[in-house]
Short mmCIF file of C-alpha atoms in Angstrom, two decimals:
data_model
loop_
_atom_site.label_atom_id
_atom_site.label_comp_id
_atom_site.label_asym_id
_atom_site.label_seq_id
_atom_site.Cartn_x
_atom_site.Cartn_y
_atom_site.Cartn_z
CA MET X 243 119.27 5.55 33.75
CA GLU X 244 122.49 3.82 32.76
CA THR X 245 121.45 3.76 29.10
CA TRP X 246 120.65 7.45 29.04
CA LEU X 247 123.92 8.29 30.79
CA LEU X 248 125.92 6.66 28.03
CA VAL X 249 123.69 8.08 25.31
CA PHE X 250 124.36 11.63 26.47
CA LEU X 251 128.08 10.94 26.86
CA SER X 252 128.16 10.06 23.18
CA LEU X 253 125.77 12.85 22.12
CA SER X 254 128.37 15.61 22.07
CA LEU X 255 130.74 13.46 20.00
CA CYS X 256 128.20 12.47 17.37
CA VAL X 257 125.74 15.30 16.80
CA VAL X 258 127.81 17.24 14.27
CA VAL X 259 128.63 14.14 12.23
CA ASN X 260 125.00 13.03 12.28
CA LEU X 261 123.74 16.39 11.01
CA LEU X 262 126.27 16.34 8.17
CA LEU X 263 125.28 12.81 7.16
CA ASN X 264 121.60 13.70 7.18
CA GLN X 265 122.24 16.25 4.44
CA LYS X 266 122.79 13.32 2.06
CA HIS X 267 119.31 11.87 2.60
CA LYS X 268 117.03 14.38 0.96
CA LYS X 269 115.33 11.62 -0.99
CA ARG X 270 111.93 10.30 -0.04
CA LEU X 271 112.33 7.76 2.76
CA PRO X 272 109.44 5.53 3.83
CA PRO X 273 107.21 7.38 6.34
CA GLY X 274 107.51 7.04 10.08
CA PRO X 275 107.17 8.92 13.37
CA PRO X 276 109.33 11.99 14.06
CA ALA X 277 112.91 11.21 15.08
CA VAL X 278 115.31 13.01 17.39
CA PRO X 279 118.88 13.41 16.05
CA ILE X 280 121.24 10.72 17.42
CA LEU X 281 118.55 9.24 19.67
CA GLY X 282 116.22 8.42 16.80
CA ASN X 283 112.78 7.21 17.88
CA LEU X 284 113.93 5.92 21.26
CA LEU X 285 112.23 8.79 23.07
CA TRP X 286 109.00 7.97 21.27
CA LEU X 287 109.20 4.22 21.87
CA ARG X 288 109.79 4.53 25.64
CA ARG X 289 109.13 0.85 26.14
CA SER X 290 111.12 -2.35 25.81
CA PHE X 291 111.91 -3.59 22.32
CA THR X 292 109.86 -6.66 23.18
CA ASP X 293 106.92 -4.30 22.58
CA LEU X 294 108.11 -3.54 19.06
CA GLU X 295 105.59 -5.74 17.23
CA PRO X 296 102.36 -4.10 18.52
CA LEU X 297 103.96 -0.69 18.01
CA LEU X 298 104.81 -1.57 14.41
CA ARG X 299 101.28 -2.83 13.86
CA ASP X 300 99.98 0.60 14.88
CA LEU X 301 102.54 2.34 12.68
CA HIS X 302 101.63 0.28 9.62
CA ALA X 303 97.96 1.10 10.18
CA ARG X 304 98.87 4.80 10.26
CA TYR X 305 101.61 5.08 7.63
CA GLY X 306 101.15 2.10 5.30
CA PRO X 307 102.96 -1.19 4.56
CA ILE X 308 106.50 0.24 4.71
CA VAL X 309 107.66 2.41 7.60
CA THR X 310 110.91 3.90 8.90
CA LEU X 311 112.18 3.93 12.46
CA ARG X 312 115.45 5.39 13.64
CA ILE X 313 116.72 3.16 16.40
CA GLY X 314 119.63 5.14 17.75
CA SER X 315 121.71 6.16 14.75
CA ARG X 316 120.52 3.23 12.62
CA LEU X 317 117.90 3.62 9.94
CA SER X 318 115.54 0.64 10.19
CA ILE X 319 112.80 -0.06 7.66
CA PHE X 320 109.96 -2.51 8.35
CA ILE X 321 107.85 -4.09 5.60
CA SER X 322 104.54 -5.82 6.33
CA ASP X 323 103.20 -6.34 2.79
CA ARG X 324 103.83 -9.70 1.11
CA HIS X 325 104.08 -8.20 -2.39
CA LEU X 326 106.74 -5.71 -1.29
CA ALA X 327 108.57 -8.50 0.54
CA HIS X 328 108.64 -10.54 -2.67
CA LYS X 329 109.89 -7.58 -4.66
CA ALA X 330 112.70 -7.02 -2.17
CA LEU X 331 113.78 -10.53 -1.23
CA VAL X 332 113.14 -12.40 -4.47
CA GLU X 333 113.10 -9.93 -7.37
CA ASN X 334 115.98 -7.91 -5.90
CA GLY X 335 117.42 -10.67 -3.75
CA ALA X 336 121.12 -9.86 -4.15
CA ALA X 337 120.67 -6.26 -3.03
CA PHE X 338 118.83 -7.33 0.13
CA ALA X 339 120.99 -10.35 1.00
CA ASP X 340 123.55 -8.71 3.29
CA ARG X 341 123.52 -8.55 7.08
CA PRO X 342 124.04 -5.45 9.23
CA ALA X 343 127.42 -5.15 10.92
CA PRO X 344 127.08 -6.59 14.43
CA LEU X 345 126.86 -4.18 17.31
CA PRO X 346 129.99 -4.03 19.48
CA ALA X 347 128.24 -5.84 22.32
CA THR X 348 127.44 -8.94 20.26
CA ARG X 349 130.43 -9.16 17.93
CA PHE X 350 132.18 -11.73 20.13
CA ILE X 351 129.11 -14.00 20.10
CA SER X 352 129.41 -14.51 16.30
CA CYS X 353 133.23 -14.58 16.32
CA ASP X 354 133.21 -11.44 14.16
CA GLN X 355 130.47 -12.73 11.80
CA HIS X 356 132.05 -16.15 11.15
CA ASN X 357 128.76 -18.00 11.07
CA ILE X 358 126.02 -18.49 8.48
CA THR X 359 123.45 -16.34 10.24
CA SER X 360 125.46 -13.15 10.47
CA ALA X 361 128.16 -13.48 7.80
CA PRO X 362 128.10 -10.73 5.14
CA TYR X 363 126.78 -11.74 1.73
CA GLY X 364 129.93 -12.99 0.10
CA SER X 365 132.43 -15.83 -0.23
CA LEU X 366 132.59 -16.82 3.46
CA TRP X 367 128.81 -17.01 3.72
CA ARG X 368 128.60 -19.09 0.51
CA LEU X 369 131.26 -21.50 1.74
CA LEU X 370 129.68 -22.03 5.16
CA ARG X 371 126.15 -22.36 3.81
CA ARG X 372 127.18 -24.71 1.00
CA ASN X 373 129.01 -26.90 3.51
CA LEU X 374 125.91 -27.14 5.72
CA MET X 375 123.56 -27.84 2.82
CA SER X 376 125.71 -30.45 1.06
CA GLU X 377 127.40 -32.17 3.98
CA THR X 378 124.69 -32.29 6.67
CA LEU X 379 121.29 -31.17 5.35
CA HIS X 380 121.39 -33.01 2.02
CA ASN X 381 118.61 -35.61 1.80
CA SER X 382 121.07 -38.50 1.73
CA ARG X 383 122.71 -37.27 4.93
CA VAL X 384 119.42 -36.52 6.70
CA LYS X 385 118.28 -40.10 6.07
CA LEU X 386 121.30 -41.39 7.98
CA PHE X 387 119.80 -39.93 11.13
CA ALA X 388 116.48 -41.80 10.95
CA PRO X 389 117.62 -44.08 13.84
CA ALA X 390 118.48 -40.96 15.82
CA ARG X 391 114.99 -39.56 15.35
CA GLN X 392 113.52 -42.87 16.46
CA TRP X 393 115.73 -42.87 19.56
CA VAL X 394 114.75 -39.29 20.45
CA LEU X 395 111.07 -40.13 19.93
CA HIS X 396 111.38 -42.91 22.51
CA VAL X 397 113.16 -40.55 24.92
CA LEU X 398 110.37 -37.99 24.51
CA ALA X 399 107.59 -40.59 24.82
CA ALA X 400 109.13 -41.93 28.04
CA LYS X 401 109.18 -38.45 29.58
CA LEU X 402 105.55 -37.84 28.60
CA HIS X 403 104.49 -41.24 29.93
CA ALA X 404 106.09 -40.35 33.28
CA HIS X 405 104.05 -37.18 33.90
CA GLY X 406 101.35 -36.86 31.29
CA THR X 407 98.48 -38.50 33.15
CA GLU X 408 98.76 -36.32 36.26
CA LYS X 409 95.69 -34.19 36.97
CA SER X 410 97.74 -31.02 36.68
CA GLY X 411 99.00 -32.19 33.31
CA ALA X 412 102.54 -32.23 31.94
CA ALA X 413 104.52 -29.08 31.17
CA VAL X 414 105.51 -30.37 27.76
CA MET X 415 107.75 -27.57 26.46
CA GLU X 416 110.73 -28.60 28.56
CA SER X 417 110.42 -32.16 27.22
CA PHE X 418 110.16 -30.88 23.63
CA GLN X 419 113.24 -28.71 24.02
CA PHE X 420 115.28 -31.50 25.58
CA ALA X 421 114.29 -33.98 22.88
CA MET X 422 115.09 -31.59 20.02
CA PHE X 423 118.38 -30.64 21.65
CA CYS X 424 119.34 -34.32 22.00
CA LEU X 425 118.66 -34.85 18.30
CA LEU X 426 120.54 -31.75 17.13
CA ALA X 427 123.47 -32.49 19.46
CA LEU X 428 123.75 -35.97 17.97
CA MET X 429 123.68 -34.57 14.43
CA CYS X 430 126.21 -31.92 15.41
CA PHE X 431 128.75 -34.02 17.33
CA GLY X 432 128.09 -37.46 15.84
CA GLU X 433 127.42 -39.37 19.01
CA LYS X 434 124.78 -39.95 21.65
CA LEU X 435 125.47 -37.83 24.71
CA ASP X 436 124.18 -38.70 28.15
CA GLU X 437 121.50 -36.51 29.73
CA GLU X 438 123.97 -34.70 31.98
CA SER X 439 126.12 -33.66 29.01
CA VAL X 440 123.13 -32.56 26.99
CA ARG X 441 121.80 -30.50 29.90
CA ALA X 442 125.18 -28.82 30.35
CA ILE X 443 125.44 -27.81 26.68
CA GLU X 444 121.82 -26.66 26.63
CA ALA X 445 122.28 -24.53 29.77
CA ALA X 446 125.46 -22.90 28.46
CA GLN X 447 123.73 -22.06 25.19
CA ARG X 448 120.60 -20.63 26.74
CA ASP X 449 122.36 -18.68 29.49
CA LEU X 450 124.56 -16.87 26.98
CA LEU X 451 121.64 -16.16 24.64
CA LEU X 452 119.43 -14.75 27.38
CA TYR X 453 122.22 -12.75 28.97
CA GLY X 454 122.88 -11.15 25.60
CA ARG X 455 119.92 -8.87 26.36
CA GLN X 456 121.97 -7.32 29.15
CA LEU X 457 124.76 -6.33 26.78
CA GLY X 458 123.02 -3.57 24.83
CA ILE X 459 124.59 -1.00 27.14
CA PHE X 460 127.99 -1.74 25.56
CA ASN X 461 126.81 -0.49 22.16
CA PHE X 462 127.24 3.07 23.45
CA VAL X 463 130.92 4.08 23.57
CA PRO X 464 132.25 0.55 24.31
CA ALA X 465 135.65 1.82 25.52
CA ILE X 466 133.88 3.66 28.34
CA SER X 467 130.95 1.37 29.03
CA LYS X 468 133.16 -1.70 29.47
CA HIS X 469 134.82 0.09 32.39
CA LEU X 470 131.64 1.49 33.88
CA PHE X 471 129.87 -1.88 33.76
CA ARG X 472 132.88 -4.19 33.96
CA ASN X 473 131.07 -6.71 36.18
CA ARG X 474 128.42 -7.21 33.53
CA TRP X 475 131.05 -7.59 30.82
CA SER X 476 133.05 -10.02 32.97
CA LYS X 477 129.97 -12.19 33.49
CA ALA X 478 129.41 -12.38 29.72
CA MET X 479 133.04 -13.44 29.23
CA GLU X 480 132.66 -16.08 31.94
CA MET X 481 129.61 -17.50 30.18
CA ARG X 482 131.52 -17.58 26.90
CA GLN X 483 134.41 -19.35 28.61
CA ARG X 484 132.04 -21.90 30.15
CA GLN X 485 130.66 -22.65 26.69
CA LYS X 486 134.21 -23.20 25.39
CA GLU X 487 135.06 -25.55 28.24
CA ILE X 488 132.08 -27.74 27.34
CA TYR X 489 132.59 -27.69 23.58
CA LEU X 490 136.37 -28.09 23.29
CA PRO X 491 136.56 -31.71 24.57
CA LEU X 492 133.86 -32.72 22.08
CA ILE X 493 135.65 -30.97 19.21
CA ARG X 494 139.06 -32.39 20.07
CA ALA X 495 137.71 -35.91 20.57
CA ARG X 496 136.03 -35.80 17.17
CA ARG X 497 139.20 -34.49 15.53
CA GLU X 498 141.16 -37.35 17.04
CA HIS X 499 138.49 -39.81 15.94
CA LYS X 500 138.73 -38.53 12.36
CA LEU X 501 142.51 -38.73 12.33
CA LYS X 502 142.47 -42.34 13.55
CA LYS X 503 139.54 -43.14 11.23
CA LYS X 504 137.85 -45.21 13.91
CA GLU X 505 134.18 -46.12 13.85
CA THR X 506 132.17 -47.64 16.68
CA GLU X 507 128.52 -48.48 17.02
CA GLU X 508 127.97 -45.43 19.20
CA ARG X 509 129.44 -43.01 16.64
CA PHE X 510 127.54 -42.09 13.53
CA VAL X 511 129.23 -42.07 10.13
CA HIS X 512 128.86 -38.32 9.75
CA SER X 513 128.38 -35.24 11.87
CA TYR X 514 128.19 -31.51 11.21
CA LEU X 515 131.36 -31.13 13.25
CA ASP X 516 133.21 -33.49 10.86
CA SER X 517 132.45 -31.15 7.98
CA LEU X 518 133.61 -28.09 9.94
CA LEU X 519 136.95 -29.74 10.73
CA ASP X 520 137.53 -30.18 6.98
CA ILE X 521 136.73 -26.60 5.92
CA GLU X 522 139.51 -24.45 4.47
CA LEU X 523 139.08 -20.71 3.90
CA PRO X 524 140.47 -19.91 0.41
CA GLU X 525 140.59 -16.17 0.98
CA GLU X 526 142.57 -16.62 4.18
CA GLU X 527 145.46 -18.73 2.87
CA ASN X 528 143.37 -21.91 3.05
CA ARG X 529 143.51 -21.94 6.82
CA ASN X 530 141.19 -24.19 8.80
CA LEU X 531 138.53 -22.81 11.10
CA THR X 532 139.73 -21.93 14.57
CA GLU X 533 138.25 -23.69 17.57
CA ASP X 534 136.41 -20.49 18.50
CA GLU X 535 134.86 -20.33 15.02
CA ILE X 536 133.85 -24.00 15.19
CA ILE X 537 132.20 -23.38 18.57
CA VAL X 538 130.21 -20.49 17.10
CA LEU X 539 129.06 -22.61 14.13
CA CYS X 540 128.08 -25.58 16.32
CA SER X 541 126.24 -23.21 18.65
CA GLU X 542 124.39 -21.73 15.69
CA PHE X 543 123.40 -25.22 14.47
CA LEU X 544 122.03 -26.20 17.88
CA ASN X 545 120.17 -22.94 18.48
CA ALA X 546 118.60 -22.79 15.03
CA GLY X 547 117.32 -26.35 15.10
CA THR X 548 116.18 -26.57 18.72
CA ASP X 549 114.25 -23.48 19.78
CA THR X 550 112.39 -22.90 16.53
CA THR X 551 111.30 -26.53 16.17
CA SER X 552 110.34 -27.05 19.81
CA THR X 553 108.43 -23.76 19.83
CA ALA X 554 106.52 -24.68 16.66
CA LEU X 555 105.81 -28.15 18.08
CA GLN X 556 104.37 -26.68 21.28
CA TRP X 557 102.07 -24.33 19.34
CA ILE X 558 100.83 -27.15 17.11
CA MET X 559 100.13 -29.50 20.03
CA ALA X 560 98.38 -26.66 21.87
CA GLU X 561 96.05 -26.20 18.89
CA LEU X 562 95.39 -29.96 18.79
CA VAL X 563 94.47 -29.88 22.48
CA LYS X 564 92.18 -26.94 21.82
CA HIS X 565 90.65 -28.47 18.66
CA GLN X 566 89.86 -32.08 19.49
CA GLU X 567 88.09 -32.56 16.15
CA VAL X 568 91.35 -31.80 14.30
CA GLN X 569 93.23 -34.24 16.52
CA ALA X 570 90.62 -36.95 15.84
CA LYS X 571 90.82 -36.38 12.08
CA LEU X 572 94.61 -36.56 12.19
CA LEU X 573 94.53 -39.81 14.19
CA GLU X 574 92.15 -41.29 11.63
CA GLU X 575 94.57 -40.48 8.81
CA ILE X 576 97.51 -41.95 10.77
CA GLU X 577 95.68 -45.21 11.45
CA ASP X 578 94.54 -45.45 7.84
CA VAL X 579 98.16 -45.24 6.71
CA VAL X 580 100.06 -47.27 9.34
CA GLY X 581 97.32 -49.28 11.06
CA LYS X 582 96.68 -49.49 14.78
CA GLU X 583 99.43 -51.91 15.77
CA ASP X 584 102.61 -50.41 14.29
CA GLU X 585 104.91 -48.95 16.92
CA GLU X 586 105.92 -45.89 14.91
CA VAL X 587 104.93 -43.64 12.06
CA LYS X 588 107.99 -44.03 9.86
CA GLU X 589 109.42 -41.24 7.76
CA GLU X 590 108.38 -42.88 4.51
CA ASP X 591 104.78 -42.94 5.79
CA LEU X 592 104.67 -39.15 6.05
CA GLN X 593 104.39 -38.72 2.29
CA ARG X 594 100.96 -40.39 2.44
CA MET X 595 99.65 -38.06 5.16
CA PRO X 596 98.44 -34.82 3.57
CA TYR X 597 96.36 -33.85 6.61
CA ASN X 598 99.36 -34.20 8.90
CA LYS X 599 101.30 -31.85 6.62
CA ALA X 600 98.35 -29.47 6.57
CA VAL X 601 98.32 -29.41 10.40
CA VAL X 602 102.01 -28.52 10.45
CA MET X 603 101.64 -25.86 7.76
CA GLU X 604 98.69 -24.28 9.55
CA GLY X 605 100.67 -24.26 12.78
CA LEU X 606 103.55 -22.46 11.07
CA ARG X 607 101.19 -19.98 9.41
CA ARG X 608 99.26 -19.19 12.57
CA HIS X 609 102.20 -19.36 15.00
CA PRO X 610 105.53 -18.79 13.21
CA PRO X 611 108.31 -19.21 15.80
CA GLY X 612 109.90 -15.95 14.62
CA HIS X 613 107.62 -12.97 13.94
CA PHE X 614 110.47 -11.20 12.14
CA VAL X 615 113.20 -12.52 9.89
CA LEU X 616 116.78 -11.78 10.86
CA PRO X 617 117.62 -8.23 9.74
CA HIS X 618 118.75 -7.63 6.17
CA ALA X 619 121.15 -4.90 5.06
CA VAL X 620 120.86 -3.22 1.66
CA THR X 621 124.05 -3.28 -0.43
CA GLU X 622 122.94 -0.56 -2.85
CA GLU X 623 120.33 2.17 -2.88
CA MET X 624 116.96 0.79 -3.96
CA THR X 625 113.51 2.21 -4.72
CA ILE X 626 110.40 0.34 -3.57
CA GLU X 627 106.86 1.66 -3.84
CA GLY X 628 108.31 5.07 -4.71
CA TYR X 629 110.39 5.20 -1.53
CA THR X 630 114.18 5.25 -1.33
CA ILE X 631 115.85 2.49 0.65
CA PRO X 632 119.34 3.89 1.31
CA LYS X 633 122.47 1.78 1.07
CA ASP X 634 123.28 0.06 4.40
CA ALA X 635 119.75 0.59 5.75
CA VAL X 636 118.54 -2.25 7.98
CA VAL X 637 115.38 -3.86 6.57
CA ASN X 638 113.09 -6.31 8.31
CA PHE X 639 109.88 -8.10 7.39
CA LEU X 640 106.84 -8.88 9.55
CA VAL X 641 106.49 -12.64 9.11
CA ALA X 642 103.45 -13.12 11.34
CA GLU X 643 101.50 -10.31 9.68
CA MET X 644 101.99 -11.82 6.22
CA GLY X 645 100.71 -15.19 7.37
CA ARG X 646 97.60 -13.50 8.77
CA ASP X 647 96.80 -11.34 5.74
CA GLU X 648 92.99 -11.25 5.39
CA GLU X 649 93.32 -10.78 1.62
CA VAL X 650 94.78 -14.31 1.43
CA TRP X 651 93.48 -16.17 4.46
CA GLU X 652 89.82 -16.28 5.49
CA GLU X 653 89.51 -15.97 9.29
CA PRO X 654 93.30 -15.84 9.61
CA LEU X 655 93.35 -16.13 13.40
CA GLU X 656 91.46 -19.45 13.33
CA PHE X 657 93.28 -22.79 13.21
CA LYS X 658 91.99 -24.56 10.09
CA PRO X 659 94.34 -27.13 8.53
CA GLU X 660 91.76 -27.78 5.78
CA ARG X 661 92.81 -24.51 4.12
CA PHE X 662 95.94 -26.36 2.92
CA LEU X 663 93.96 -29.15 1.27
CA ASP X 664 92.01 -29.25 -2.01
CA GLY X 665 90.42 -25.93 -2.82
CA GLY X 666 91.85 -24.05 0.15
CA ALA X 667 93.83 -20.81 -0.01
CA GLY X 668 96.93 -22.70 1.04
CA GLU X 669 96.65 -25.52 -1.48
CA GLY X 670 100.05 -25.94 -3.09
CA VAL X 671 101.44 -22.91 -1.24
CA ASP X 672 105.09 -22.27 -2.04
CA ILE X 673 106.66 -22.01 1.41
CA THR X 674 109.93 -20.86 -0.16
CA GLY X 675 108.15 -17.78 -1.55
CA THR X 676 109.80 -18.11 -4.96
CA ARG X 677 106.57 -17.69 -6.94
CA GLU X 678 104.71 -15.54 -4.44
CA ILE X 679 104.62 -15.02 -0.69
CA LYS X 680 101.56 -16.15 1.25
CA MET X 681 103.50 -17.11 4.38
CA MET X 682 107.21 -17.08 5.14
CA PRO X 683 107.99 -18.81 8.47
CA PHE X 684 111.49 -19.68 7.20
CA GLY X 685 112.12 -16.40 5.40
CA VAL X 686 112.47 -16.28 1.62
CA GLY X 687 115.13 -15.38 -0.92
CA ARG X 688 118.85 -15.93 -0.67
CA ARG X 689 118.87 -15.88 3.12
CA ILE X 690 116.03 -18.38 3.50
CA CYS X 691 116.60 -20.77 6.40
CA PRO X 692 118.81 -23.62 5.10
CA GLY X 693 117.16 -26.00 7.57
CA LEU X 694 113.68 -25.66 6.08
CA GLY X 695 113.49 -29.26 4.86
CA LEU X 696 114.86 -30.71 8.09
CA ALA X 697 112.48 -28.62 10.21
CA MET X 698 109.46 -29.77 8.18
CA LEU X 699 110.56 -33.41 8.49
CA HIS X 700 111.00 -33.13 12.25
CA LEU X 701 107.66 -31.40 12.77
CA GLU X 702 105.69 -33.84 10.61
CA TYR X 703 107.45 -36.84 12.18
CA PHE X 704 106.98 -35.80 15.81
CA VAL X 705 103.43 -34.46 15.43
CA ALA X 706 102.28 -37.70 13.78
CA ASN X 707 103.97 -39.92 16.33
CA LEU X 708 102.88 -37.91 19.36
CA VAL X 709 99.25 -38.13 18.22
CA ARG X 710 99.72 -41.81 17.37
CA GLU X 711 101.08 -42.56 20.84
CA PHE X 712 98.98 -40.23 23.04
CA GLU X 713 95.61 -38.59 23.37
CA TRP X 714 96.19 -34.90 24.06
CA LYS X 715 93.60 -33.28 26.34
CA SER X 716 93.32 -30.06 28.30
CA VAL X 717 93.73 -29.94 32.07
CA GLU X 718 90.31 -29.94 33.69
CA GLY X 719 89.06 -26.40 34.30
CA LYS X 720 91.86 -24.76 32.29
CA GLU X 721 91.53 -23.58 28.72
CA VAL X 722 94.56 -23.47 26.45
CA ASP X 723 95.86 -19.90 26.44
CA LEU X 724 97.25 -18.80 23.06
CA ALA X 725 98.72 -15.52 24.35
CA GLU X 726 102.21 -14.86 22.99
CA LYS X 727 105.47 -13.82 24.61
CA PRO X 728 108.68 -12.89 22.75
CA GLU X 729 111.83 -14.64 23.92
CA PHE X 730 114.48 -16.06 21.58
CA THR X 731 111.41 -17.18 19.61
CA VAL X 732 107.76 -16.19 20.14
CA VAL X 733 106.55 -18.69 22.72
CA MET X 734 103.33 -19.30 24.63
CA LYS X 735 103.03 -16.74 27.44
CA ASN X 736 101.56 -19.51 29.58
CA PRO X 737 103.35 -22.70 28.48
CA LEU X 738 101.17 -25.62 27.50
CA ARG X 739 100.13 -28.01 30.23
CA ALA X 740 98.25 -31.00 28.87
CA ARG X 741 96.98 -34.37 29.99
CA VAL X 742 98.87 -36.78 27.77
CA ILE X 743 97.08 -40.12 27.90
CA PRO X 744 98.68 -43.22 26.31
CA ARG X 745 96.54 -44.74 23.58
CA ARG X 746 98.15 -48.10 24.27
CA ASN X 747 99.00 -49.83 27.54
CA ALA X 748 102.75 -49.58 27.40
CA CYS X 749 105.42 -47.27 26.08
CA ASN X 750 107.00 -48.68 22.95
#
C-alpha cells in the first residue's frame, strides 16, 4: 500500500510530462506487454522483482529474443540471444558501456557513483578500473597473495574438519563465505584480521546490502517519502554509519603505515587500500579520494569477490556431491599431478589440470552466480534486429539463458564437465566473449568483470584442494536440491549440507 500511495502522489505531477516525452518515441521499440503511463508494467507484473526471471522467460517465448518492459518511468530492454548480446556489448561496446543514473534511494551507497561498478563510462571509471587492474589484479600482484590463499585454505579445512563428519552434514556455505571474505579482506587491507574483525566487517556489508531492498520506496518523490518513512531512512543511515566506524580505523592505520614506510611480517607488501590512498582525480584538481569514497571502493572489492565466488563454489561442490563419478575422475587427475602425499595442490599445479578447469567452467555455465549482468545504459540511439534502442534506455542481458542455449549446449541442464574437453561444445570457449558468446558469467565487453582472472584462480584452487582433502558425500536420505533462489547472487534455495569426510587422518 505504501508504494501505491507514493506512486499516486507523483502521478499528477508527472503524467503531462510523460505524455509529451512519449511523442518522441514513434520509432519501433522492441516488443513487450502493454504499459500504463507513469506506472509502466508494474500493474502487469504484480509480483516481487525476484520473480522477474521466470516472467522474462515467458515474455521471450512470446515476443522473441529482445523485449521491452517499462518499470515505472524507465524503459528497460532485456536481451536473451547470445548473437544480439555480442552485437551490443562487443561490436557496439562503447555505446552500451554506460551505467544508468542511480535511483535516489541508492545514490548514497555508491557515494554518487564513485566506484567501478556504477561509475559512468568516462575518465573516473577508467582511472578506478585501471588502478584495480594494474595495482591489485595484475598477475604479479596476485602471486604475492599465494601465502594468503594457503592460509585461508587451512582456515576453511579446519572448519570443515570440525563439522563435516556429522550425520546431519555440514552447512558449508557459511564456511565458504567466511573463507572468501577473509581472503578478500586481507587483499583489501593488507593484513590478517582476527575472526571477530572479519565477522564485524562481513555483517556490516551484508546488512546494508540486504536492507537496500527496503529503500525502493524512496525512489518515489524522495522529499516526501523520507518524511513519511523517516524511521526506515534513519535505519539505513545508521547502517551506513556502522560501516564507516568499522572501516575508518583500518583506513587510517594503513595511511599511517604508508607514511612511516614500516613493514612487519604480519603486513603484506601491497593492498588494494594502498593503491586507493595514492589515487588523485585529475578532473577534480588532483584531489585524493575522500574517506567515504575509499569505503565505497573497499566495500565494492569485498562484495564482488566474496559472494560471487562463494556462491559459485557452493554450486560446484553441490554438483560434485550429486555426481560422484565426476568427483572420482577429478580426484584421479589431482593425484596424477601432485601425488597422494603432498599437502596442497599448488597454484602452479593447476595449469596441468584440464579436468579441474572443465569442472569449474561447467559450474559457471550451469550455475552462474548472477543471472543478469549489471544494467547497461545506452549513450546514443542504436538499432538492433530492426528495433530502436533509445538513448538512455536501460539494457540488460540474460546470462543464465545464454549458458543454457540448446543450439550450443546439448542437454544444457545436465552437469557434464567433459563438454569443455577435446571435441566438446565448450572446447576452447572464449569466456571473455570477444570472438563469440557461448556463456558470459563475468559479462563481456568493456564492462566485463575485472576480477575474472582472480575468480577463476580462486575457484580452481579451492575446488582442487577441497576434493584433494575431503570426500564429499550427500547426507543419508537427502538428495542435493538444485532449486535456485535470488539474493545478492542466485544461491541454492536449500543450502548445501554435505558429509565432508577427510581423505587423510589429520588436517594439514
